[in-house]
Amino acid sequence: ETVYLWEAAAGTIVELCTLPDEGDYVCSVAWIADGSYLAVGTANNQVQLWDVDRGVKVRTMTSAGGRVAALAWNNHILATGSRTGDIYLHDVRVAESHVGTLKSHTQEVCGLAWSPDGRFLASGANDNTVNVWTAAG
């Protein structure tokens, strides 16, 4: 239920956040490429976006149903994989962040990864399938 940051150079550990809801817990984390933001996926179907330099939560977004088991960044687009098998795409720059849904998996999405050029998203799930999606969906 708590996320800590380890400062390797200084050898220090700092608490970034503790989830406020009883029974909620951290299911996934992912850094944006430049390291300035950390996405935290929770069991309560939420994704929190944290500014790690300032130690403040920037926003909370709702993902697809169930816990958020996987996260992957592609510039300003954050893909979130859920227990239901759905993948939500969030544009974190805008207030209404949900910009797309990818549906194919029948069980929990357990892995997400964008190709290095950002053109493809690979998703793996507990239904023993791997899908490769184009960035356009």
Coordinates of C-alpha atoms in Angstrom, one line a residue:
E1 CA 0.0 0.0 0.0
T2 CA 3.1 2.3 0.1
V3 CA 5.5 3.3 -2.6
Y4 CA 9.1 4.2 -1.7
L5 CA 11.8 5.8 -3.8
W6 CA 15.4 4.8 -3.4
E7 CA 17.9 7.5 -4.2
A8 CA 20.8 5.3 -5.4
A9 CA 23.5 8.1 -5.3
A10 CA 22.7 9.1 -1.7
G11 CA 21.6 5.7 -0.5
T12 CA 18.4 7.2 0.9
I13 CA 14.8 5.9 0.9
V14 CA 11.8 8.3 0.7
E15 CA 8.2 7.5 1.0
L16 CA 6.3 8.8 -2.1
C17 CA 2.8 7.8 -1.2
T18 CA 0.5 5.6 0.9
L19 CA -2.8 4.6 -0.5
P20 CA -5.6 6.0 1.6
D21 CA -8.3 3.3 1.1
E22 CA -8.3 0.3 3.4
G23 CA -7.8 -2.9 1.4
D24 CA -6.3 -1.0 -1.5
Y25 CA -2.8 -2.0 -2.6
V26 CA -0.2 -1.2 -5.3
C27 CA -0.4 -3.6 -8.3
S28 CA 1.9 -1.9 -10.8
V29 CA 4.3 1.0 -11.3
A30 CA 5.9 2.6 -14.4
W31 CA 8.3 5.5 -14.9
I32 CA 7.8 7.9 -17.8
A33 CA 10.9 7.9 -20.0
D34 CA 12.4 11.1 -18.6
G35 CA 11.9 9.9 -15.0
S36 CA 9.9 12.9 -13.9
Y37 CA 6.6 11.1 -13.3
L38 CA 5.7 7.7 -11.8
A39 CA 2.4 6.0 -12.6
V40 CA 1.0 3.8 -9.8
G41 CA -1.7 1.2 -10.6
T42 CA -3.9 0.2 -7.7
A43 CA -6.3 -2.7 -6.8
N44 CA -9.2 -0.2 -6.7
N45 CA -9.1 0.4 -10.4
Q46 CA -7.2 3.7 -10.2
V47 CA -4.0 5.0 -11.7
Q48 CA -2.2 7.7 -9.8
L49 CA 0.3 10.0 -11.5
W50 CA 3.0 11.3 -9.2
D51 CA 5.5 14.2 -9.8
V52 CA 8.5 12.6 -8.1
D53 CA 10.6 15.7 -7.9
R54 CA 8.0 17.6 -6.0
G55 CA 6.6 14.5 -4.2
V56 CA 3.0 15.4 -5.2
K57 CA 0.1 13.5 -6.8
V58 CA -0.7 15.2 -10.1
R59 CA -3.9 13.3 -10.9
T60 CA -5.9 10.1 -10.5
M61 CA -7.4 8.3 -13.5
T62 CA -9.9 5.5 -13.6
S63 CA -8.7 2.4 -15.5
A64 CA -10.7 -0.5 -16.9
G65 CA -12.4 -2.9 -14.4
G66 CA -10.5 -4.4 -11.5
R67 CA -7.0 -4.0 -10.4
V68 CA -4.5 -2.3 -12.7
A69 CA -1.9 -5.0 -13.1
A70 CA 0.2 -3.5 -15.9
L71 CA 1.3 -0.1 -17.1
A72 CA 3.4 1.2 -20.0
W73 CA 4.3 4.7 -21.2
N74 CA 4.6 5.9 -24.8
N75 CA 5.5 9.6 -24.5
H76 CA 2.3 11.2 -23.0
I77 CA 0.2 8.1 -23.6
L78 CA -0.2 5.6 -20.7
A79 CA -1.5 2.2 -21.4
T80 CA -3.1 0.4 -18.4
G81 CA -4.0 -3.3 -18.3
S82 CA -6.7 -4.5 -16.0
R83 CA -8.1 -7.6 -14.4
T84 CA -11.0 -7.7 -16.9
G85 CA -8.6 -8.0 -19.8
D86 CA -9.3 -4.5 -21.2
I87 CA -6.5 -2.1 -21.9
Y88 CA -7.2 1.6 -21.5
L89 CA -5.1 4.3 -23.2
H90 CA -4.8 7.6 -21.3
D91 CA -3.5 10.9 -22.7
V92 CA -2.2 12.3 -19.4
R93 CA -2.0 15.9 -20.9
V94 CA -5.8 16.3 -21.0
A95 CA -8.5 16.4 -18.4
E96 CA -10.6 13.6 -20.0
S97 CA -7.6 11.3 -20.3
H98 CA -9.3 8.1 -21.5
V99 CA -8.7 8.2 -25.3
G100 CA -9.1 4.5 -26.2
T101 CA -9.9 1.0 -25.2
L102 CA -8.3 -2.2 -26.6
K103 CA -10.4 -5.3 -26.1
S104 CA -9.3 -8.9 -26.9
H105 CA -8.1 -10.6 -23.8
T106 CA -10.5 -12.7 -21.7
Q107 CA -8.4 -12.6 -18.5
E108 CA -6.2 -10.2 -16.6
V109 CA -3.6 -8.3 -18.6
C110 CA -0.3 -9.1 -16.9
G111 CA 2.2 -7.4 -19.2
L112 CA 2.4 -4.3 -21.5
A113 CA 5.3 -3.0 -23.5
W114 CA 5.6 -0.4 -26.3
S115 CA 8.0 -1.0 -29.1
P116 CA 11.0 1.3 -29.0
D117 CA 9.7 3.4 -31.9
G118 CA 6.2 3.7 -30.2
R119 CA 4.3 2.2 -33.2
F120 CA 3.2 -1.0 -31.4
L121 CA 1.9 -2.1 -28.1
A122 CA 2.4 -5.7 -27.0
S123 CA 0.0 -7.1 -24.4
G124 CA 0.1 -10.4 -22.6
A125 CA -2.6 -11.8 -20.4
N126 CA -3.5 -14.7 -18.1
D127 CA -5.6 -16.2 -21.0
N128 CA -2.2 -17.3 -22.5
T129 CA -2.4 -14.9 -25.4
V130 CA -0.1 -12.1 -26.6
N131 CA -1.5 -9.4 -28.8
V132 CA 0.5 -6.8 -30.8
W133 CA -1.5 -3.6 -31.4
T134 CA -0.7 -0.7 -33.7
A135 CA -0.6 2.7 -32.0
A136 CA -3.8 3.6 -33.8
G137 CA -5.5 0.7 -32.1

